[in-house]
Structure formats: C-alpha cells, structure tokens
Amino acid sequence: MSDNNYIFDIEGLNVRYETEDGTVYAVNGLDLKLGYKKTLGLVGETGAGKTTTALAMLRLVPSPPGVVECAKLEICGQDIRSLSAQELEEVRGKDISMIFQDPMTALNPVFRVVDQIAESLEIHEHLSHHDAQEKAKELLEMVGISRSRANEFAHQFSGGMKQRVVIAIALACNPKLIIADEPTTALDVTIQAQVLDLMKDLKEKHDTSMIMITHDLGIVAEVCDEVAVMYTGRIVEQGTLEDIFERTMHPYTEGLFNSLPNIADRQAMLKPIRGLMPDPTEQPKGCPFAPRCDYAGRECESEHPALRSVTDTHKVACSAYDRQPDFLLERRKAR
Ligand SMILES: Nc1ncnc2c1ncn2[C@@H]1O[C@H](COP(=O)(O)OP(=O)(O)O)[C@@H](O)[C@H]1O
Ligand SMILES: [Mg+2]
C-alpha cells in the first residue's frame, strides 16, 4: 500500500531533452513530497526545471524530445507511472488540475465559457447537461464573474477574467491537487493580487493541496506553507516558509532575496546574482551554483552536495553550509 500521508511523493525524478544541440538535463534526481492541504512554492530562475517537474508529475513531458525516469511517482495515493492513458485522463481532469501561465492554452476560443466549464463536469462528474450548466454558472460567480456573461467567448474577457475562468475550470471537479504554473505572471499587478486572493480563498474552502510555481518570492510569502528552491533541475533548499525566509541556508536562496526590490527601503540597491545559470547540456562535477557563489570553497568545485536534513523541516544542499552553518547569518549581521 502507498503511504497516505502525502498528497504526492516523488523520488528520483530525472528528465532530459534530447535536442539537436545536445542533451538538456532539465531535472536531476529530484525528490519531493507534500502533506495534505498544504501549498508548496516551487521557486527558481527561468530554466531551473520547474515547469518540466510539473509536466512530469502529470506525464505530460513531450516525447520526443523528453526522456523521463522516475523511481516513484505517487499522487493521491496512486502510482501515476502505472496508469493507462484513459486512467491518466481521469486523474488529470478530476484529482489533479493544472493552471498555466497563459490562460488561452486552456481555453478554447470557439466555445462559450460556460460550456468549457460544463464539459468537464459532464465528463468527470457525470452531470446532466442542465445541471452542468447550472453548476458552471455557480463556479463563474464563485470566481467573481457574473452569470450574465456565461455565454460569452473567452476573447471577450480581459486577461484577469480569462485566468479566473481557467481557475473555475480547474476547480470544477474539486481536485485534490492544483498545480499552478506562474498563474499570474501574465497579469498586471492589481489583477494579480485579486487572482491570488481568490486562489487562497478557494484553497482554504476546499482543502485543496497546491503547488505554486513562481519566480516571485512575494507570491510565495503570501500563499505558501512550504518552499522548495530549484536550481539547475535540483532542489537546493527546502523548508517551511519561516525556514526559507528567516533561516536561509543556501547562498542561491539568499541571492534570490537580495535581487528582490526592498519595499521598506526603496533606496536599497538590487543585487542580482552574478553570472548566469550553467549550460544545461553540461553536468557539472561539483555544485552547479559554485561558479556564481561568494562562499564557494575548493570542495564545492569537486563534490556535488547532497540535499540533507538540517532540522525536521529544513533541508539544504550546500558544502559551505556544512562547513560553517552560520556563514550567511554572520555575513548578514556584518552588512
Ligand atoms: N520541449 C523542450 N525541448 C528542449 N528543451 C526544453 C524543452 N522544455 C524545456 N526545455 C529546457 O529544459 C530546461 C528546464 O526548463 P523549464 O522546465 O521550462 O524551466 P522553468 O519552468 O523553471 O523555467 C531549460 O534549459 C529549458 O530550455
Ligand atoms: Mg516554467
């Protein structure tokens, strides 16, 4: 039997893309699990492997060029790897919903919005056409769209409203897990805040677990209970919100914080992380962050640090941390 303490449990996930320019190592030996009703923030710069991880969870990595290996992939107590195509379709529509950055990837321009929500209810919840239409209108109202607009087409809606329709579709069948991939990146700031509030509300009302993929630590602070920081397809630090924000252990995480605009002190200089992410077609021998790290020592260039537990909740993959656990704290005090 599966371990039912987790909404999902992934072990040893590797994804590579075989391209004409070489093999891109997108996700490398990733382990990740999450307790029920929790929201996990998956953060990292563009190219870190966040979207690929989400796609792999739903077996949606395009193949070719994608090649996926995974030792364990359980979601809602089911071994996702063993499901047939039809079973997978069921799970995707009903147990797990995904919200993408661009709402138009999920919306069909030639269907009325109410029909797009109702369709999912007819297929997965086996509602009659009439009941599905009624429930779809209720869902629209729940996400703040008047039922008088139910018969319009997606292109008649603003960006924020489209994303709300996508959220209504995602919530239609009461999924146990929502995977939201940069759901508000394409929206302007006020609308972004409204959509996030809505997601937070609904998540609490329906006890849904969620993965919030974002490069924005402000969003993480607002909606997440736990955080996993990804770099070059690996998790380099993971913990509760407090662990990550107040007891930062990895220099890369610290770099992400330093490159944020400081709201309290608008004069403060942004300090972007120096250098670039390494070429994803190369597998470095040492720590992939070492070339950009202010704290790297000789062992960082030669040995790959494992992700290890420092406390019950907090994990880090950093030799500099292992050598001198308080190095970031001391550095911060000195500032
Ligand atoms: N379909 C694809 N073909 C080839 N390379 C890809 C494909 N999708 C993603 N990649 C590469 O995989 C790496 C991880 O990408 P991605 O998962 O999109 O990261 P993120 O979502 O964190 O920005 C990047 O180097 C990206 O260029
Ligand atoms: Mg992405």
Tab-separated table of C-alpha atoms and ligand atoms in Angstrom:
chain	number	residue	atom	x	y	z
A	1	MET	CA	0.000	0.000	0.000
A	2	SER	CA	1.050	3.522	-0.546
A	3	ASP	CA	1.961	5.952	2.180
A	4	ASN	CA	-1.077	8.150	2.500
A	5	ASN	CA	0.475	10.944	4.498
A	6	TYR	CA	1.348	12.809	1.339
A	7	ILE	CA	-0.708	14.269	-1.456
A	8	PHE	CA	2.235	13.461	-3.686
A	9	ASP	CA	5.525	11.667	-3.298
A	10	ILE	CA	8.201	11.816	-5.994
A	11	GLU	CA	11.558	10.104	-5.800
A	12	GLY	CA	14.480	10.155	-8.180
A	13	LEU	CA	12.898	12.171	-10.984
A	14	ASN	CA	15.193	12.747	-13.974
A	15	VAL	CA	14.064	14.499	-17.137
A	16	ARG	CA	16.272	15.251	-20.083
A	17	TYR	CA	15.502	16.671	-23.506
A	18	GLU	CA	17.382	15.130	-26.419
A	19	THR	CA	17.807	18.092	-28.765
A	20	GLU	CA	19.857	18.735	-31.890
A	21	ASP	CA	22.166	20.894	-29.789
A	22	GLY	CA	22.743	18.155	-27.253
A	23	THR	CA	21.092	16.697	-24.187
A	24	VAL	CA	19.461	19.225	-21.878
A	25	TYR	CA	19.470	17.933	-18.298
A	26	ALA	CA	16.275	19.640	-17.101
A	27	VAL	CA	15.540	17.768	-13.866
A	28	ASN	CA	18.215	15.838	-11.990
A	29	GLY	CA	17.463	13.386	-9.192
A	30	LEU	CA	14.592	15.335	-7.706
A	31	ASP	CA	12.813	14.085	-4.562
A	32	LEU	CA	9.745	15.987	-3.468
A	33	LYS	CA	6.695	15.317	-1.348
A	34	LEU	CA	3.970	17.381	0.237
A	35	GLY	CA	1.497	16.890	3.089
A	36	TYR	CA	-2.253	17.139	2.514
A	37	LYS	CA	-3.867	20.593	2.341
A	38	LYS	CA	-0.501	22.285	2.048
A	39	THR	CA	0.690	24.751	-0.545
A	40	LEU	CA	4.225	24.325	-1.814
A	41	GLY	CA	6.035	27.154	-3.553
A	42	LEU	CA	8.394	25.871	-6.240
A	43	VAL	CA	10.782	28.744	-6.946
A	44	GLY	CA	13.828	29.386	-9.069
A	45	GLU	CA	15.017	31.355	-12.095
A	46	THR	CA	13.777	30.649	-15.608
A	47	GLY	CA	15.262	27.374	-16.828
A	48	ALA	CA	15.514	25.823	-13.343
A	49	GLY	CA	13.219	22.950	-14.359
A	50	LYS	CA	10.024	23.995	-12.571
A	51	THR	CA	7.618	23.538	-15.476
A	52	THR	CA	9.282	20.285	-16.507
A	53	THR	CA	8.785	18.953	-12.969
A	54	ALA	CA	5.087	19.856	-13.095
A	55	LEU	CA	4.664	18.289	-16.546
A	56	ALA	CA	6.458	15.122	-15.415
A	57	MET	CA	4.046	14.780	-12.480
A	58	LEU	CA	1.172	14.565	-14.952
A	59	ARG	CA	3.160	12.571	-17.518
A	60	LEU	CA	2.862	15.470	-19.945
A	61	VAL	CA	6.520	15.921	-20.860
A	62	PRO	CA	6.583	15.929	-24.674
A	63	SER	CA	8.385	12.881	-26.022
A	64	PRO	CA	10.425	13.305	-28.105
A	65	PRO	CA	12.456	15.256	-27.124
A	66	GLY	CA	11.736	14.467	-23.451
A	67	VAL	CA	13.004	11.342	-21.672
A	68	VAL	CA	11.646	10.805	-18.162
A	69	GLU	CA	12.905	8.439	-15.474
A	70	CYS	CA	11.358	8.229	-12.061
A	71	ALA	CA	11.772	5.797	-9.171
A	72	LYS	CA	8.484	6.762	-7.514
A	73	LEU	CA	5.600	8.943	-8.636
A	74	GLU	CA	2.565	8.792	-6.397
A	75	ILE	CA	-0.210	11.355	-6.378
A	76	CYS	CA	-3.332	10.990	-4.232
A	77	GLY	CA	-2.129	7.503	-3.315
A	78	GLN	CA	-1.966	6.351	-6.950
A	79	ASP	CA	1.083	5.163	-8.815
A	80	ILE	CA	0.906	7.577	-11.744
A	81	ARG	CA	3.537	5.629	-13.688
A	82	SER	CA	1.301	2.564	-13.968
A	83	LEU	CA	-1.855	4.291	-15.221
A	84	SER	CA	-3.270	3.674	-18.688
A	85	ALA	CA	-3.867	6.636	-20.990
A	86	GLN	CA	-7.543	6.611	-20.104
A	87	GLU	CA	-6.928	6.400	-16.354
A	88	LEU	CA	-4.483	9.274	-16.696
A	89	GLU	CA	-7.128	11.415	-18.404
A	90	GLU	CA	-9.472	10.760	-15.483
A	91	VAL	CA	-6.842	11.685	-12.916
A	92	ARG	CA	-5.888	14.862	-14.796
A	93	GLY	CA	-9.408	16.162	-15.059
A	94	LYS	CA	-10.623	15.111	-11.648
A	95	ASP	CA	-7.927	14.606	-8.996
A	96	ILE	CA	-5.292	16.986	-10.323
A	97	SER	CA	-5.796	20.293	-12.123
A	98	MET	CA	-3.157	22.359	-13.780
A	99	ILE	CA	-3.259	26.121	-14.315
A	100	PHE	CA	-0.791	27.510	-16.823
A	101	GLN	CA	0.703	30.965	-17.225
A	102	ASP	CA	-1.197	31.763	-20.408
A	103	PRO	CA	-4.938	31.242	-19.874
A	104	MET	CA	-5.506	30.804	-23.616
A	105	THR	CA	-3.646	27.469	-23.570
A	106	ALA	CA	-6.533	26.131	-21.502
A	107	LEU	CA	-9.401	27.991	-23.170
A	108	ASN	CA	-10.944	27.211	-26.497
A	109	PRO	CA	-11.732	30.401	-28.442
A	110	VAL	CA	-14.746	28.930	-30.242
A	111	PHE	CA	-16.657	27.685	-27.171
A	112	ARG	CA	-18.702	29.768	-24.763
A	113	VAL	CA	-17.002	29.968	-21.363
A	114	VAL	CA	-19.908	28.305	-19.584
A	115	ASP	CA	-19.666	25.313	-21.935
A	116	GLN	CA	-15.975	24.889	-21.274
A	117	ILE	CA	-16.601	24.529	-17.549
A	118	ALA	CA	-19.726	22.420	-18.038
A	119	GLU	CA	-17.920	19.998	-20.352
A	120	SER	CA	-15.557	18.954	-17.596
A	121	LEU	CA	-18.488	18.429	-15.205
A	122	GLU	CA	-20.351	16.286	-17.725
A	123	ILE	CA	-17.314	14.109	-18.393
A	124	HIS	CA	-15.889	13.714	-14.903
A	125	GLU	CA	-18.860	14.237	-12.592
A	126	HIS	CA	-21.413	12.693	-14.982
A	127	LEU	CA	-23.802	15.611	-14.526
A	128	SER	CA	-26.665	16.113	-16.959
A	129	HIS	CA	-26.300	18.929	-19.461
A	130	HIS	CA	-28.701	21.116	-17.497
A	131	ASP	CA	-27.077	20.511	-14.093
A	132	ALA	CA	-23.607	21.015	-15.551
A	133	GLN	CA	-24.646	24.382	-16.999
A	134	GLU	CA	-26.092	25.468	-13.656
A	135	LYS	CA	-23.014	24.338	-11.696
A	136	ALA	CA	-20.757	26.047	-14.253
A	137	LYS	CA	-22.569	29.347	-13.705
A	138	GLU	CA	-22.188	28.947	-9.940
A	139	LEU	CA	-18.474	28.362	-10.447
A	140	LEU	CA	-18.222	31.510	-12.558
A	141	GLU	CA	-19.878	33.506	-9.802
A	142	MET	CA	-17.538	31.946	-7.258
A	143	VAL	CA	-14.548	33.325	-9.185
A	144	GLY	CA	-16.230	36.713	-9.455
A	145	ILE	CA	-17.715	36.582	-12.948
A	146	SER	CA	-21.390	37.454	-13.306
A	147	ARG	CA	-23.557	34.654	-14.711
A	148	SER	CA	-24.867	37.160	-17.227
A	149	ARG	CA	-21.536	36.786	-19.030
A	150	ALA	CA	-21.570	32.980	-19.087
A	151	ASN	CA	-22.499	32.802	-22.760
A	152	GLU	CA	-19.649	34.987	-23.951
A	153	PHE	CA	-16.443	33.749	-25.576
A	154	ALA	CA	-13.029	33.910	-23.951
A	155	HIS	CA	-11.766	36.628	-26.287
A	156	GLN	CA	-14.445	38.965	-24.939
A	157	PHE	CA	-12.806	38.748	-21.495
A	158	SER	CA	-9.813	40.623	-20.066
A	159	GLY	CA	-6.638	38.703	-19.144
A	160	GLY	CA	-7.577	38.587	-15.462
A	161	MET	CA	-11.075	37.310	-16.241
A	162	LYS	CA	-9.721	34.633	-18.571
A	163	GLN	CA	-7.434	33.369	-15.836
A	164	ARG	CA	-10.424	33.291	-13.474
A	165	VAL	CA	-12.313	31.152	-15.972
A	166	VAL	CA	-9.310	28.820	-16.050
A	167	ILE	CA	-9.413	28.675	-12.257
A	168	ALA	CA	-13.135	27.890	-12.385
A	169	ILE	CA	-12.396	25.027	-14.801
A	170	ALA	CA	-9.564	23.850	-12.573
A	171	LEU	CA	-11.833	23.822	-9.537
A	172	ALA	CA	-14.894	22.370	-11.269
A	173	CYS	CA	-14.357	18.788	-10.122
A	174	ASN	CA	-12.976	19.583	-6.661
A	175	PRO	CA	-9.439	18.451	-7.410
A	176	LYS	CA	-7.275	17.232	-4.555
A	177	LEU	CA	-4.204	18.875	-6.036
A	178	ILE	CA	-3.822	22.044	-8.093
A	179	ILE	CA	-0.572	22.693	-9.912
A	180	ALA	CA	-0.410	26.387	-10.816
A	181	ASP	CA	2.490	27.310	-13.107
A	182	GLU	CA	3.136	31.068	-12.873
A	183	PRO	CA	-0.632	31.643	-12.930
A	184	THR	CA	-0.432	35.404	-12.510
A	185	THR	CA	2.767	36.258	-14.404
A	186	ALA	CA	0.854	37.432	-17.471
A	187	LEU	CA	-1.475	39.667	-15.431
A	188	ASP	CA	-0.954	43.206	-14.243
A	189	VAL	CA	-0.229	43.796	-10.577
A	190	THR	CA	-3.715	44.654	-9.250
A	191	ILE	CA	-5.349	41.786	-11.099
A	192	GLN	CA	-2.510	39.541	-9.953
A	193	ALA	CA	-3.367	40.313	-6.319
A	194	GLN	CA	-7.064	39.612	-6.921
A	195	VAL	CA	-6.393	36.268	-8.584
A	196	LEU	CA	-4.006	35.242	-5.785
A	197	ASP	CA	-6.569	36.194	-3.130
A	198	LEU	CA	-9.146	34.154	-4.956
A	199	MET	CA	-6.859	31.113	-5.141
A	200	LYS	CA	-6.010	31.407	-1.457
A	201	ASP	CA	-9.680	31.629	-0.518
A	202	LEU	CA	-10.760	28.697	-2.620
A	203	LYS	CA	-7.890	26.551	-1.463
A	204	GLU	CA	-8.868	27.097	2.151
A	205	LYS	CA	-12.554	26.482	1.488
A	206	HIS	CA	-11.986	23.273	-0.422
A	207	ASP	CA	-8.964	21.873	1.458
A	208	THR	CA	-7.068	21.569	-1.790
A	209	SER	CA	-3.318	20.979	-1.838
A	210	MET	CA	-1.381	23.144	-4.237
A	211	ILE	CA	1.946	23.627	-5.958
A	212	MET	CA	2.511	27.275	-6.767
A	213	ILE	CA	5.271	27.599	-9.348
A	214	THR	CA	6.743	31.078	-9.421
A	215	HIS	CA	9.939	33.077	-9.612
A	216	ASP	CA	8.342	35.658	-7.306
A	217	LEU	CA	9.171	35.298	-3.602
A	218	GLY	CA	6.474	37.868	-2.783
A	219	ILE	CA	3.836	35.453	-4.092
A	220	VAL	CA	5.441	32.624	-2.118
A	221	ALA	CA	5.262	34.662	1.104
A	222	GLU	CA	1.611	35.329	0.501
A	223	VAL	CA	0.240	31.898	-0.354
A	224	CYS	CA	2.689	29.114	0.545
A	225	ASP	CA	3.256	26.966	3.636
A	226	GLU	CA	6.369	25.315	2.285
A	227	VAL	CA	9.021	26.262	-0.223
A	228	ALA	CA	11.355	24.282	-2.480
A	229	VAL	CA	14.084	26.299	-4.187
A	230	MET	CA	15.221	24.838	-7.506
A	231	TYR	CA	18.476	25.416	-9.342
A	232	THR	CA	19.601	23.557	-12.486
A	233	GLY	CA	16.964	20.875	-12.055
A	234	ARG	CA	17.748	20.192	-8.424
A	235	ILE	CA	16.243	21.252	-5.138
A	236	VAL	CA	18.945	23.183	-3.303
A	237	GLU	CA	16.908	24.186	-0.260
A	238	GLN	CA	13.534	23.203	1.103
A	239	GLY	CA	11.604	24.057	4.236
A	240	THR	CA	8.662	25.839	5.770
A	241	LEU	CA	8.026	29.434	4.799
A	242	GLU	CA	9.743	30.545	8.005
A	243	ASP	CA	12.734	28.249	7.385
A	244	ILE	CA	13.327	29.764	3.971
A	245	PHE	CA	12.574	33.394	4.772
A	246	GLU	CA	14.040	33.685	8.269
A	247	ARG	CA	16.715	30.994	8.414
A	248	THR	CA	18.004	30.998	4.837
A	249	MET	CA	20.773	28.434	4.432
A	250	HIS	CA	21.644	28.309	0.728
A	251	PRO	CA	23.594	31.107	-0.972
A	252	TYR	CA	21.349	30.791	-4.022
A	253	THR	CA	18.236	31.386	-1.912
A	254	GLU	CA	19.963	34.365	-0.345
A	255	GLY	CA	20.743	35.619	-3.844
A	256	LEU	CA	17.070	35.393	-4.784
A	257	PHE	CA	16.191	37.527	-1.749
A	258	ASN	CA	18.923	40.072	-2.482
A	259	SER	CA	17.713	40.506	-6.023
A	260	LEU	CA	14.221	41.455	-4.798
A	261	PRO	CA	13.255	45.094	-4.631
A	262	ASN	CA	13.203	46.069	-0.971
A	263	ILE	CA	9.829	47.574	-0.193
A	264	ALA	CA	10.847	49.024	3.173
A	265	ASP	CA	13.913	50.748	1.782
A	266	ARG	CA	13.302	51.967	-1.726
A	267	GLN	CA	16.789	53.390	-1.959
A	268	ALA	CA	18.351	49.968	-1.458
A	269	MET	CA	20.299	48.678	-4.442
A	270	LEU	CA	19.195	45.475	-6.063
A	271	LYS	CA	21.966	42.963	-6.048
A	272	PRO	CA	21.312	40.459	-8.808
A	273	ILE	CA	23.042	37.107	-8.579
A	274	ARG	CA	26.244	37.449	-10.562
A	275	GLY	CA	26.884	35.256	-13.580
A	276	LEU	CA	24.460	33.041	-15.444
A	277	MET	CA	22.987	29.626	-14.988
A	278	PRO	CA	25.349	26.986	-16.353
A	279	ASP	CA	24.784	25.445	-19.774
A	280	PRO	CA	22.013	22.878	-19.191
A	281	THR	CA	23.667	20.464	-21.607
A	282	GLU	CA	26.582	20.044	-19.220
A	283	GLN	CA	26.549	18.147	-15.965
A	284	PRO	CA	28.999	19.869	-13.615
A	285	LYS	CA	31.097	17.667	-11.341
A	286	GLY	CA	30.748	19.928	-8.327
A	287	CYS	CA	27.983	22.145	-7.023
A	288	PRO	CA	26.216	23.728	-10.024
A	289	PHE	CA	25.967	27.019	-8.154
A	290	ALA	CA	29.682	27.172	-7.243
A	291	PRO	CA	30.734	29.406	-10.181
A	292	ARG	CA	28.275	32.088	-9.023
A	293	CYS	CA	28.693	31.620	-5.278
A	294	ASP	CA	30.503	34.066	-2.968
A	295	TYR	CA	31.105	31.334	-0.417
A	296	ALA	CA	32.385	28.530	-2.634
A	297	GLY	CA	35.408	26.623	-1.382
A	298	ARG	CA	37.558	24.071	-3.152
A	299	GLU	CA	35.284	21.118	-2.277
A	300	CYS	CA	32.370	22.947	-3.898
A	301	GLU	CA	34.073	22.666	-7.296
A	302	SER	CA	34.763	18.965	-6.969
A	303	GLU	CA	31.907	17.422	-4.993
A	304	HIS	CA	28.231	17.514	-5.600
A	305	PRO	CA	26.482	18.400	-2.330
A	306	ALA	CA	23.538	16.141	-1.398
A	307	LEU	CA	20.279	17.588	-0.126
A	308	ARG	CA	20.342	16.783	3.574
A	309	SER	CA	18.021	17.450	6.503
A	310	VAL	CA	19.267	20.018	8.989
A	311	THR	CA	16.075	20.066	11.054
A	312	ASP	CA	12.809	18.118	10.834
A	313	THR	CA	11.535	20.548	8.236
A	314	HIS	CA	14.581	22.220	6.686
A	315	LYS	CA	16.887	20.702	4.045
A	316	VAL	CA	19.858	22.173	2.231
A	317	ALA	CA	22.387	21.023	-0.382
A	318	CYS	CA	25.462	23.150	0.308
A	319	SER	CA	29.015	22.250	1.344
A	320	ALA	CA	29.652	25.802	2.536
A	321	TYR	CA	26.737	25.420	4.909
A	322	ASP	CA	28.045	22.074	6.132
A	323	ARG	CA	31.473	23.603	6.736
A	324	GLN	CA	30.232	26.611	8.656
A	325	PRO	CA	26.496	26.580	9.365
A	326	ASP	CA	26.215	30.229	10.381
A	327	PHE	CA	28.066	31.766	7.445
A	328	LEU	CA	25.056	33.513	5.966
A	329	LEU	CA	23.938	34.806	9.333
A	330	GLU	CA	27.340	36.284	10.102
A	331	ARG	CA	27.545	37.844	6.669
A	332	ARG	CA	24.117	39.416	7.112
A	333	LYS	CA	24.943	40.853	10.526
A	334	ALA	CA	28.075	42.425	9.077
A	335	ARG	CA	26.070	44.262	6.445
B	1	LIG	N1	10.495	20.886	-25.106
B	1	LIG	C1	11.764	21.178	-24.763
B	1	LIG	N2	12.792	20.859	-25.572
B	1	LIG	C2	14.062	21.112	-25.215
B	1	LIG	N3	14.438	21.705	-24.069
B	1	LIG	C3	13.455	22.067	-23.221
B	1	LIG	C4	12.076	21.818	-23.511
B	1	LIG	N4	11.343	22.286	-22.474
B	1	LIG	C5	12.217	22.807	-21.581
B	1	LIG	N5	13.490	22.666	-22.006
B	1	LIG	C6	14.727	23.067	-21.298
B	1	LIG	O1	14.715	22.441	-20.039
B	1	LIG	C7	15.231	23.300	-19.027
B	1	LIG	C8	14.181	23.493	-17.942
B	1	LIG	O2	13.106	24.226	-18.485
B	1	LIG	P1	11.740	24.501	-17.691
B	1	LIG	O3	11.266	23.242	-17.055
B	1	LIG	O4	10.824	25.178	-18.630
B	1	LIG	O5	12.218	25.514	-16.544
B	1	LIG	P2	11.416	26.648	-15.749
B	1	LIG	O6	9.959	26.306	-15.789
B	1	LIG	O7	11.989	26.608	-14.370
B	1	LIG	O8	11.723	27.947	-16.429
B	1	LIG	C9	15.634	24.583	-19.745
B	1	LIG	O9	17.017	24.508	-20.049
B	1	LIG	C10	14.786	24.551	-20.992
B	1	LIG	O10	15.390	25.269	-22.054
B	2	MG	MG	8.346	27.499	-16.431
